[in-house]
Tab-separated table of C-alpha atoms in Angstrom:
chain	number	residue	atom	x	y	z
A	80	UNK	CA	46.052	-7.365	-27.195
A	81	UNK	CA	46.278	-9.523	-24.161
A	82	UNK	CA	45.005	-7.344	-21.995
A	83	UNK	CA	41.924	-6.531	-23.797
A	84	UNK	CA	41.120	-10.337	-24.103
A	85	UNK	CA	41.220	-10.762	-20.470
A	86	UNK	CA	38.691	-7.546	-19.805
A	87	UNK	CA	36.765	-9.739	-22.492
A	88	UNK	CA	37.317	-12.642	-20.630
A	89	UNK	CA	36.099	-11.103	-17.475
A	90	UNK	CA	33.065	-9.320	-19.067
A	91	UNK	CA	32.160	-12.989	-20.136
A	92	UNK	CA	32.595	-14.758	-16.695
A	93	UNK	CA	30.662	-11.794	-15.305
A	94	UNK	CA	27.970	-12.230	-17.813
A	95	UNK	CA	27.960	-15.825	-16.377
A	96	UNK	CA	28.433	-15.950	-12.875
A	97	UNK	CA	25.575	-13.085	-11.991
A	98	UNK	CA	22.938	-15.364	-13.474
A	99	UNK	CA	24.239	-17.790	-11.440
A	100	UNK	CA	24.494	-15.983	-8.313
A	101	UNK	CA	20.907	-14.488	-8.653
A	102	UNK	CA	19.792	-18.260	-9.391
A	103	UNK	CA	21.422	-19.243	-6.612
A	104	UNK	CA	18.937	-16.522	-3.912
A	105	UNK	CA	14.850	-17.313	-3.361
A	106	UNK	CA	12.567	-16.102	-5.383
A	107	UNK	CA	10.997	-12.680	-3.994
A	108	UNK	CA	7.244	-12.412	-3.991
A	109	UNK	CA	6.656	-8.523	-5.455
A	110	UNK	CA	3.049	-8.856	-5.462
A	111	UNK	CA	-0.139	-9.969	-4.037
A	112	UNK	CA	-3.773	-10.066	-5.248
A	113	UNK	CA	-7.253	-11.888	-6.058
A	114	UNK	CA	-9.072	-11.840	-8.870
A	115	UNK	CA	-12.587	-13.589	-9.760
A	116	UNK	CA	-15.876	-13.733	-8.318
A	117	UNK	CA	-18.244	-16.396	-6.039
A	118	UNK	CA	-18.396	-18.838	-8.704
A	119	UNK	CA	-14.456	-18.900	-9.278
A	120	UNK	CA	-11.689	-16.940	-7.460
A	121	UNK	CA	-7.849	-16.897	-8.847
A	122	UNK	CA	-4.801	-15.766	-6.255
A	123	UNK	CA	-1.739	-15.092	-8.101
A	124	UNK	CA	1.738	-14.500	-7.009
A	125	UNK	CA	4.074	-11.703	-8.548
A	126	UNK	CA	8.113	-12.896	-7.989
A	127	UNK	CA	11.349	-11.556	-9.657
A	128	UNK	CA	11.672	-15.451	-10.754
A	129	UNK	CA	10.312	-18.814	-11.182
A	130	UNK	CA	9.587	-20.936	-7.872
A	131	UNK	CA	7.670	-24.204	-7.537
A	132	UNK	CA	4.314	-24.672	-5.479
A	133	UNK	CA	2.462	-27.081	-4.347
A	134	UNK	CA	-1.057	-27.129	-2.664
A	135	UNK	CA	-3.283	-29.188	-0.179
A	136	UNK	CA	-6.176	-28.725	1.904
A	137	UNK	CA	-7.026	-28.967	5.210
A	138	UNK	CA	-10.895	-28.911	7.444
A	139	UNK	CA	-11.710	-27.523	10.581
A	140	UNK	CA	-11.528	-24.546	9.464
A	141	UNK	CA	-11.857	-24.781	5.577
A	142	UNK	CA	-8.243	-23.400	4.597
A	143	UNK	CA	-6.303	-24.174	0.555
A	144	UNK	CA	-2.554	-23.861	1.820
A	145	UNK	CA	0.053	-23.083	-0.796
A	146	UNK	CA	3.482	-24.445	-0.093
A	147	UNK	CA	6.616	-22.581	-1.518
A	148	UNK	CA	9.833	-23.852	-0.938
A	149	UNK	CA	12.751	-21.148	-1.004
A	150	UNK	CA	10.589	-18.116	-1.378
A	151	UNK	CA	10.489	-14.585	0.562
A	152	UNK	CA	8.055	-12.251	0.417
A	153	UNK	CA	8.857	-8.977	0.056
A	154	UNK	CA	8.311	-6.522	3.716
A	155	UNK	CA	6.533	-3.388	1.654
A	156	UNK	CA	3.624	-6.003	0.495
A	157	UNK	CA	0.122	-4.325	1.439
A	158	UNK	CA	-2.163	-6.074	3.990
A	159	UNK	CA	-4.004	-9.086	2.330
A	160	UNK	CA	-7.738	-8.161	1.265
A	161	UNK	CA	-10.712	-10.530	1.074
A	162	UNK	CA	-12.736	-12.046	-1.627
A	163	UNK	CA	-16.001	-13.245	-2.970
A	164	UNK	CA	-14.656	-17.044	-2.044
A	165	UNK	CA	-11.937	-15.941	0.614
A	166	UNK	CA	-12.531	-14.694	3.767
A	167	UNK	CA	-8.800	-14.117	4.484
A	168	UNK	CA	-4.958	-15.203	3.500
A	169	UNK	CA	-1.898	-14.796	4.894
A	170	UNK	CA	1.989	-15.773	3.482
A	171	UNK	CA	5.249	-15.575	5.384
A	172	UNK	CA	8.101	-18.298	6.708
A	173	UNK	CA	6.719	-21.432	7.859
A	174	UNK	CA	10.403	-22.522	8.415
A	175	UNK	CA	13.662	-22.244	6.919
A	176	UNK	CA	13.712	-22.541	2.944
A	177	UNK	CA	10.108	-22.324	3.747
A	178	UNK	CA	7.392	-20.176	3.174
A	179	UNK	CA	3.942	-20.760	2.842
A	180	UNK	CA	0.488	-18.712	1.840
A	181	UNK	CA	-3.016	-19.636	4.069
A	182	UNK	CA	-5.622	-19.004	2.566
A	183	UNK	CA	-9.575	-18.916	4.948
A	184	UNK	CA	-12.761	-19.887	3.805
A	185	UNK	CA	-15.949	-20.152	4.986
A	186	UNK	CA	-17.174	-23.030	2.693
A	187	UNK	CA	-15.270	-26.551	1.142
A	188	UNK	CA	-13.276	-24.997	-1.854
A	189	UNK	CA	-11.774	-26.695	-4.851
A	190	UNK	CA	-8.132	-25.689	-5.748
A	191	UNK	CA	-6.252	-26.278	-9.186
A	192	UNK	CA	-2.708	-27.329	-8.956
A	193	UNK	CA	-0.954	-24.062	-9.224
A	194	UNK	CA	0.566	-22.752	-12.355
A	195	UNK	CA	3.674	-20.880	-13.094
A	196	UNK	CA	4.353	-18.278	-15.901
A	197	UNK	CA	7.483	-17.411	-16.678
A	198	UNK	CA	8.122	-13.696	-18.526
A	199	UNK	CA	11.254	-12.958	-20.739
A	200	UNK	CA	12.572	-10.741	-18.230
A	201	UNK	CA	12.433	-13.905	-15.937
A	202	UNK	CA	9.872	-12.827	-13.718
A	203	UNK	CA	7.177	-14.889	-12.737
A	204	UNK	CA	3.292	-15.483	-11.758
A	205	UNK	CA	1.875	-18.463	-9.140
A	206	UNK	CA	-1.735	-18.749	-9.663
A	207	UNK	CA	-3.973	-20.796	-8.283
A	208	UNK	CA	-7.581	-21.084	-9.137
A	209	UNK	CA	-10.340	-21.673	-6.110
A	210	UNK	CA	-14.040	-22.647	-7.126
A	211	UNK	CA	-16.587	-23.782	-4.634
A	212	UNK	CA	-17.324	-27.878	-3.724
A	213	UNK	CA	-18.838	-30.014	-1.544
A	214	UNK	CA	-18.275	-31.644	1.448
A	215	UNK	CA	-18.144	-34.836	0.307
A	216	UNK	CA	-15.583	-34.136	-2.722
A	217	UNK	CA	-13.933	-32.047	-0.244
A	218	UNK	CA	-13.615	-34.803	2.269
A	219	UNK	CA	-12.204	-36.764	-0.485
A	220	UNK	CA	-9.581	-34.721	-1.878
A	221	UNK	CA	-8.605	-34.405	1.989
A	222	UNK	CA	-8.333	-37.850	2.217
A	223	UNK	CA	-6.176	-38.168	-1.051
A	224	UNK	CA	-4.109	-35.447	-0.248
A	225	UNK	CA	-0.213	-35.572	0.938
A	226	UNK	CA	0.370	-35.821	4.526
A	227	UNK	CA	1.990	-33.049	6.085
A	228	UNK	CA	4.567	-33.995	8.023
A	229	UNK	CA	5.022	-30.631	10.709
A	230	UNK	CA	7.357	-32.254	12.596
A	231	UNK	CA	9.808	-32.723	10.084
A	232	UNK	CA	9.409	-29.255	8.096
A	233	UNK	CA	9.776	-27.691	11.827
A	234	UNK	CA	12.854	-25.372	12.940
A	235	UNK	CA	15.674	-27.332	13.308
A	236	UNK	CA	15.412	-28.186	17.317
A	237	UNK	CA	18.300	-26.962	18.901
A	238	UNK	CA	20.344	-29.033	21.591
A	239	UNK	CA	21.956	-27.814	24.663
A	240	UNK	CA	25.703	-26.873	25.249
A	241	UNK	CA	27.129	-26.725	28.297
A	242	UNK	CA	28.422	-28.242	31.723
A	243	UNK	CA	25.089	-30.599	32.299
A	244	UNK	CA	25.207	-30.041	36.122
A	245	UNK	CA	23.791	-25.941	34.898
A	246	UNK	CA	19.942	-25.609	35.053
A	247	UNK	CA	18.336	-25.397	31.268
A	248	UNK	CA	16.005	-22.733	30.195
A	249	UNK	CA	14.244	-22.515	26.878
A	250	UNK	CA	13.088	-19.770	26.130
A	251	UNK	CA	9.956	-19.574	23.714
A	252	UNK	CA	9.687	-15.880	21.192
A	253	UNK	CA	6.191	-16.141	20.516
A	254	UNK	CA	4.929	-16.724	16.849
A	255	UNK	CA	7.045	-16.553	13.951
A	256	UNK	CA	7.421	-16.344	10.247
A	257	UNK	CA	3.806	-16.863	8.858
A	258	UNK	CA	2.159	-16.218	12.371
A	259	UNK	CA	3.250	-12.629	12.606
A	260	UNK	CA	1.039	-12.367	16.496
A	261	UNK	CA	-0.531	-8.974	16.970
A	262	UNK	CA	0.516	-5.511	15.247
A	263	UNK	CA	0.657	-1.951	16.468
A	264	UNK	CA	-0.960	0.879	14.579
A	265	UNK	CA	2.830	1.721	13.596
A	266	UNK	CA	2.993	-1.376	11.856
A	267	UNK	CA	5.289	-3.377	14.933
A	268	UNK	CA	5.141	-6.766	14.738
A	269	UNK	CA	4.842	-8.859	18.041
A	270	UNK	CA	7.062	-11.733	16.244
A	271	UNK	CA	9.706	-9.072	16.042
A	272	UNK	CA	9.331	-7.552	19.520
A	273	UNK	CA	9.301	-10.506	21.384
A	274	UNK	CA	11.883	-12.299	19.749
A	275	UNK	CA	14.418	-9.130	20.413
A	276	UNK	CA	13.743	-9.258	24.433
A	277	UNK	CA	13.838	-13.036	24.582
A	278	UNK	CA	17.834	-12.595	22.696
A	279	UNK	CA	18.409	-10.240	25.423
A	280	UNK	CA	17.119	-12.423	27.998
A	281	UNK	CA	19.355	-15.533	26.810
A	282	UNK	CA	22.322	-12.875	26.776
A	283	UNK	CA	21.779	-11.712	30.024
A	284	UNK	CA	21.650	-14.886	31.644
A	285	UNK	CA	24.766	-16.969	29.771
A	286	UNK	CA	26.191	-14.082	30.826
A	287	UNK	CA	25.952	-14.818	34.186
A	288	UNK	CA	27.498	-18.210	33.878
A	289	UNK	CA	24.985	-20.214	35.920
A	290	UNK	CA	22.624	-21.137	33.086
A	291	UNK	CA	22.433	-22.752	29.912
A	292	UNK	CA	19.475	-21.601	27.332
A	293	UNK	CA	17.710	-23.173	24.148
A	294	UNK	CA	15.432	-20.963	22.287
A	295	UNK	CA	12.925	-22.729	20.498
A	296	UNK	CA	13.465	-20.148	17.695
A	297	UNK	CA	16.197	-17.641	16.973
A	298	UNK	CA	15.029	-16.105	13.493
A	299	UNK	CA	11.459	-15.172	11.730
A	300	UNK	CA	10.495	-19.065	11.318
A	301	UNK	CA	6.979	-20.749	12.592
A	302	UNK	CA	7.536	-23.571	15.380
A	303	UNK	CA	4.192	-25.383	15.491
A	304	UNK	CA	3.006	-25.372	19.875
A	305	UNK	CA	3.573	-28.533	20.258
A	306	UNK	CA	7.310	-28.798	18.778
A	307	UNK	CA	8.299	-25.779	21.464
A	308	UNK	CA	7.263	-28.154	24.105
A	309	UNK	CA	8.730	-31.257	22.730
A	310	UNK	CA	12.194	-28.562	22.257
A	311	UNK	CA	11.884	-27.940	26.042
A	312	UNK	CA	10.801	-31.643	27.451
A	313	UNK	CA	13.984	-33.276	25.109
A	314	UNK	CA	16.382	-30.703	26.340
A	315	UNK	CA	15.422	-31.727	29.773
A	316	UNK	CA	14.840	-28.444	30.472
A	317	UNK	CA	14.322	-26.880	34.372
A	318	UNK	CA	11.565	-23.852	33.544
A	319	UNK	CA	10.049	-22.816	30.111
A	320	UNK	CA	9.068	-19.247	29.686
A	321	UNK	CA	7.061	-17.725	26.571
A	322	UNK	CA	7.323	-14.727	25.646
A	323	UNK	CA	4.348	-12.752	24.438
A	324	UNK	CA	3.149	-9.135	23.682
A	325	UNK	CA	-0.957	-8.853	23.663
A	326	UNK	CA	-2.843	-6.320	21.838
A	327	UNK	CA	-6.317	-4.734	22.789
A	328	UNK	CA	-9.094	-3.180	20.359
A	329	UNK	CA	-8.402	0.700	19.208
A	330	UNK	CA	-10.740	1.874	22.353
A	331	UNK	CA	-8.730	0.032	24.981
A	332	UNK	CA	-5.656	2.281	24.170
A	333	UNK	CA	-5.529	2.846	28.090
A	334	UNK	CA	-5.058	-0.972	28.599
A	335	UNK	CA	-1.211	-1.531	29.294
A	336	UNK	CA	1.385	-3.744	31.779
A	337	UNK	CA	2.721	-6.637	31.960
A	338	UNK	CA	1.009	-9.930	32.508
A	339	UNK	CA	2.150	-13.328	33.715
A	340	UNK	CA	0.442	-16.348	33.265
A	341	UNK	CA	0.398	-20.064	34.324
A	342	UNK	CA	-1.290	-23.144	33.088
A	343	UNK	CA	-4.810	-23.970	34.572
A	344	UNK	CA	-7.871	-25.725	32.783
A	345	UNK	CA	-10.236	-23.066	34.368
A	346	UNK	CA	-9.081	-19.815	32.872
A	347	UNK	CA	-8.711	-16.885	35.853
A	348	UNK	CA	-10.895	-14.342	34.243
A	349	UNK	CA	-12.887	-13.937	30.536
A	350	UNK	CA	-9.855	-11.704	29.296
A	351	UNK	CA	-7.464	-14.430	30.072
A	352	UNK	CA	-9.611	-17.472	28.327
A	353	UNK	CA	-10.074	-15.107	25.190
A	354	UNK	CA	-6.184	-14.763	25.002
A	355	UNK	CA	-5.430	-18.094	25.287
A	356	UNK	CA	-8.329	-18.764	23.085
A	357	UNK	CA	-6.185	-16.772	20.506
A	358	UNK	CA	-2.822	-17.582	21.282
A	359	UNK	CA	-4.165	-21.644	20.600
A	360	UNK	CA	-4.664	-20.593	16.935
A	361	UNK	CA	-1.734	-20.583	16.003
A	362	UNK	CA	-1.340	-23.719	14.321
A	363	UNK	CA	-4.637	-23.132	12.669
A	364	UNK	CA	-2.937	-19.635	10.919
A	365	UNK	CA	-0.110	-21.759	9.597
A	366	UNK	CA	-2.010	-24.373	7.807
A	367	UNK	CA	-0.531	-27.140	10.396
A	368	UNK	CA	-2.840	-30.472	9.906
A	369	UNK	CA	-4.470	-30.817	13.448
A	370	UNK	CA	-5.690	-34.087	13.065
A	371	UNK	CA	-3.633	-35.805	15.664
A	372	UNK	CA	-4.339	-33.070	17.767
A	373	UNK	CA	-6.887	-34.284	20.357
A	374	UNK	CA	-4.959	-37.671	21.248
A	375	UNK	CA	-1.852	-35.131	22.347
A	376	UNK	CA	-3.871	-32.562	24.355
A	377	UNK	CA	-5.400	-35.558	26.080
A	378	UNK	CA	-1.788	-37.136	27.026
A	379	UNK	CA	-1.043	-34.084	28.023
A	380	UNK	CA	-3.873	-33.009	30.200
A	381	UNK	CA	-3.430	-36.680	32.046
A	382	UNK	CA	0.206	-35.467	32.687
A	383	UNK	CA	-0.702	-32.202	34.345
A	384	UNK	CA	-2.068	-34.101	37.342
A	385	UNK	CA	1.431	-34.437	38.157
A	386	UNK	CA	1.323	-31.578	41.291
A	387	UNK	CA	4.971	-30.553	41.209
A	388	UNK	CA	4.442	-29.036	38.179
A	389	UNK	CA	1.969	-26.603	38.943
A	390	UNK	CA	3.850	-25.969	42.374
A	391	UNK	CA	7.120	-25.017	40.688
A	392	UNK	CA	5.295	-22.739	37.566
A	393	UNK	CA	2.906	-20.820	40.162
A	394	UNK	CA	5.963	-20.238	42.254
A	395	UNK	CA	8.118	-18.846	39.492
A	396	UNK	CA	5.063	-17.091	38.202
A	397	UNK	CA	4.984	-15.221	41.839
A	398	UNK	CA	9.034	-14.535	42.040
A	399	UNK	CA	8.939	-13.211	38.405
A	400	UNK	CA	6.242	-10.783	39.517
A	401	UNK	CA	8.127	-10.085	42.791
A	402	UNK	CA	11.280	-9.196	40.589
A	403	UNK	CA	10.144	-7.131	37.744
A	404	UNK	CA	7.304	-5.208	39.124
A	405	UNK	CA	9.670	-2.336	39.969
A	406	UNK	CA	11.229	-2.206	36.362
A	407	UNK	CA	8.425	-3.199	33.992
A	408	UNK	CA	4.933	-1.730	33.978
A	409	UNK	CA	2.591	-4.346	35.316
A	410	UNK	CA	-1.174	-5.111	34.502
A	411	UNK	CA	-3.642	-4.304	37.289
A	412	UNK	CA	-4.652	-8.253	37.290
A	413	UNK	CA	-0.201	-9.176	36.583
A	414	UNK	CA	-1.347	-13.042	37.659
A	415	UNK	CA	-3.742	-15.074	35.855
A	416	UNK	CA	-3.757	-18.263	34.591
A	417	UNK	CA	-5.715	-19.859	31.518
A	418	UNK	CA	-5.185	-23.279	29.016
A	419	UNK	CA	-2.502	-22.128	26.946
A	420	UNK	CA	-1.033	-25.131	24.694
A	421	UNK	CA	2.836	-24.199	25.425
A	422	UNK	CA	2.364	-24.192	28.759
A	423	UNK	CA	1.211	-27.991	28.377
A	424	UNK	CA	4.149	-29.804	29.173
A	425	UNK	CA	4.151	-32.508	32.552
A	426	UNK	CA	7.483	-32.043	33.799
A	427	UNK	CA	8.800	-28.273	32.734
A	428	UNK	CA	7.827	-25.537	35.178
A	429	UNK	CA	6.182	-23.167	32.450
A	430	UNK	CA	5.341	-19.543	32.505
A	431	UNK	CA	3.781	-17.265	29.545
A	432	UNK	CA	4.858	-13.483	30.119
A	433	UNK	CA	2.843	-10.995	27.793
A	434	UNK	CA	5.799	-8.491	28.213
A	435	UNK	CA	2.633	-5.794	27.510
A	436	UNK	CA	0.122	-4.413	25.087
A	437	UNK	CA	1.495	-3.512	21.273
A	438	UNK	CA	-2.058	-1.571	21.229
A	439	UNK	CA	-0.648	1.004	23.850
A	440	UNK	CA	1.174	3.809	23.001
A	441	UNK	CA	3.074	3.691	25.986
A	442	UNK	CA	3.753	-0.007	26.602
A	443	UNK	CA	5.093	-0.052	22.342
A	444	UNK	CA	8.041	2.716	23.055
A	445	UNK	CA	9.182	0.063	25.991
A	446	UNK	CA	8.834	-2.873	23.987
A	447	UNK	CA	10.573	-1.274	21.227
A	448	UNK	CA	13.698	0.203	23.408
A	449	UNK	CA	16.467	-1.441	23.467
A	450	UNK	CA	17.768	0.184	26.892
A	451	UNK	CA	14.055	-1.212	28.593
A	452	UNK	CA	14.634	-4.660	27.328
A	453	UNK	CA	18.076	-4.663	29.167
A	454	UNK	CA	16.609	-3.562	32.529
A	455	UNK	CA	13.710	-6.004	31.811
A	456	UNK	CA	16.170	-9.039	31.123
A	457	UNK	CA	18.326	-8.097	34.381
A	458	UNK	CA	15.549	-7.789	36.146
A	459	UNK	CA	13.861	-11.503	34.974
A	460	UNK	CA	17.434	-12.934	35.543
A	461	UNK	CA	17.592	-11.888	39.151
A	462	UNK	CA	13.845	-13.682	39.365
A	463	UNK	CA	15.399	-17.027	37.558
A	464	UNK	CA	18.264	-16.919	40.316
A	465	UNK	CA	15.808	-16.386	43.583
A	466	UNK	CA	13.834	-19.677	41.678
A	467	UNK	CA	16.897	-21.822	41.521
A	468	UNK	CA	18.275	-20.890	44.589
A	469	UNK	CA	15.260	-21.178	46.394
A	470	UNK	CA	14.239	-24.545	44.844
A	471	UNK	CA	17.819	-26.194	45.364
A	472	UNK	CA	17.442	-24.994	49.159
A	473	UNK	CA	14.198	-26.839	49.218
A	474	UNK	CA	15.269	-29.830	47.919
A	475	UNK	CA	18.380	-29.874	50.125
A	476	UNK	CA	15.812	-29.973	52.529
A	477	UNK	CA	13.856	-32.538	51.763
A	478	UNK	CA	11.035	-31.231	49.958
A	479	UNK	CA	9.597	-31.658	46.456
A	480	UNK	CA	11.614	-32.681	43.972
């Protein structure tokens, strides 16, 4: 008798405690999909359970951003399609307990607070209607809206451990949660790729006992540009280095290397311009509020008169080059420079590395190899050491410090 009421018992608690525990994990969006025509356009969100949403606006472009705390979308969801009202939308991690869908239009759009339906098998639907508006009652509703406070919402910033006498680099993994960066035909996402290769480059060089590292992130989250700077100019660090992996149109398959860039307000060449161009946007593709933007890039462009800077980043620019040419697969132009925002900071020797092209067959089965990305890190770690030791002998000298 007694031991049948404890399987009872446990039956019972199990009943109890798997709610609990599947209460306790974020909602999963299942499904995707618009619905509606020009006059009135509804998105709605399939999840295996209830989440709450909230939604704001933003100009410059025209985007209706959808905030969802403690939501994950699913990885087999299709590519997002376009509608009548919506020239594009995106979802994905915006930061931890985070996630967030953009959604692109080319005209001022209303949007309805969302609404949530919950089914008796506790799934759930987000919807969220869209209709067309001025400008004027957009304006408005921009001007009532919440203020978004980025900075706050941002990856936690990570500090420095370490004896302090040990240079500091932060590495930057380009892109991130919602900002997925460019895909191969395979479906390979440059988020992924490049945050692999900059783990193995922060490996390879603790390993060596000479450095200390901050990465600016070290999971699929969004850092907005200017937080990775602020993460490198708080840590105090010695050299900043993004890491990047470009992507070419279908016909430029032949297009491949590495390519390492530097900051300059005249971009090197068209191609150059047009990446950084792209690279810029993406603040824009997480629904970050840019209206304090201009007042920064100004600071910042006053700071980059400070010459040391640009000594020190065209320097390592030229080492790195020197160092991995004989291990990674170089572009035919491997040194340019263009106005890239991370790259912006007064007092960090910066360098962006696009590692190569995700649109080249050949360049993707490095990128994606785990035994390249070792040689690659060794070989960027023996540039980092000919920097140091090279500046340090400089300044024992007497030159610029």
């Amino acid at each position: 008798m007694l031991a049948r009421l404890a399987v009872l018992f446990l039956i019972m608690a199990g009943c109890v405690i798997a709610p609990m525990a599947r209460a306790a994990q974020p909602a999963v969006v299942t499904a995707t999909r618009l619905e509606g025509d020009a006059q009135r356009t509804r998105l709605v969100l399939e999840l295996d359970g209830p989440a709450q949403a909230r939604v704001f606006t933003l100009a410059d472009p025209y985007r209706v951003v959808l905030d969802l705390p403690d939501v994950v979308f699913a990885p087999d969801l299709p590519e997002p399609s376009a509608g009548p009202l919506v020239a594009a939308y995106r979802y994905g991690l915006i930061a931890p307990g985070r996630s967030r869908v953009v959604i692109d239009s080319d005209k001022p759009l209303s949007a309805e607070q969302p609404q949530l339906l919950i089914d008796e098998d506790g799934s759930a639907r987000i919807s969220i209607d869209l209709a067309p508006t001025s400008e004027v009652a957009f304006m408005q509703t921009l001007r009532e809206g919440p203020k978004l406070q980025e900075e706050e919402s941002a990856a936690e910033e990570p500090k420095a451990e370490g004896a302090e006498h040990k240079p500091l680099i932060t590495i930057d993994p380009g892109h991130g949660g919602i900002d997925s960066g460019a895909r191969s035909r395979s479906g390979d996402l440059e988020k992924d790729v490049v945050l692999q290769f900059s783990r193995a480059l922060r490996d390879r060089l603790l390993a060596t006992g000479r450095y200390r590292v901050v990465m600016t992130r070290d999971n699929d989250s969004f850092v907005p540009l200017k937080k990775r700077v602020k993460i490198a100019r708080d840590n105090q660090a010695n050299l900043f280095i993004s890491v990047h992996a470009d992507s070419m149109s279908s016909t430029a398959e032949d297009v491949r290397g590495a390519t390492i860039y530097t900051l300059s307000d005249k971009a090197s060449d068209r191609e150059a311009e047009k990446l950084a161009e792209k690279e810029n946007r993406a603040d824009i593709i997480a629904g970050v509020d840019l209206a304090d933007e201009p007042d920064e890039v100004a600071s910042i462009l006053i700071d980059l008169a400070h010459r040391e800077t640009k000594v020190f980043s065209s320097r390592f620019a030229q080492t790195l080059h020197g160092s991995i040419k004989s291990s990674i697969t170089m572009n035919k132009n491997p040194l340019r420079s263009a106005g890239f925002m991370v790259l912006k900071s007064s007092d960090v020797p910066s360098v962006l590395l696009e590692l190569g092209y995700m649109s080249s067959r050949d360049d993707l089965k490095l990128l994606t190899s785990r035994s390249w990305r070792e040689r690659a890190a060794t070989s960027m770690t023996e540039a980092v050491d000919a920097f140091f030791g090279a500046r340090q002998g400089s300044e024992s000298e007497g030159g610029v410090n």
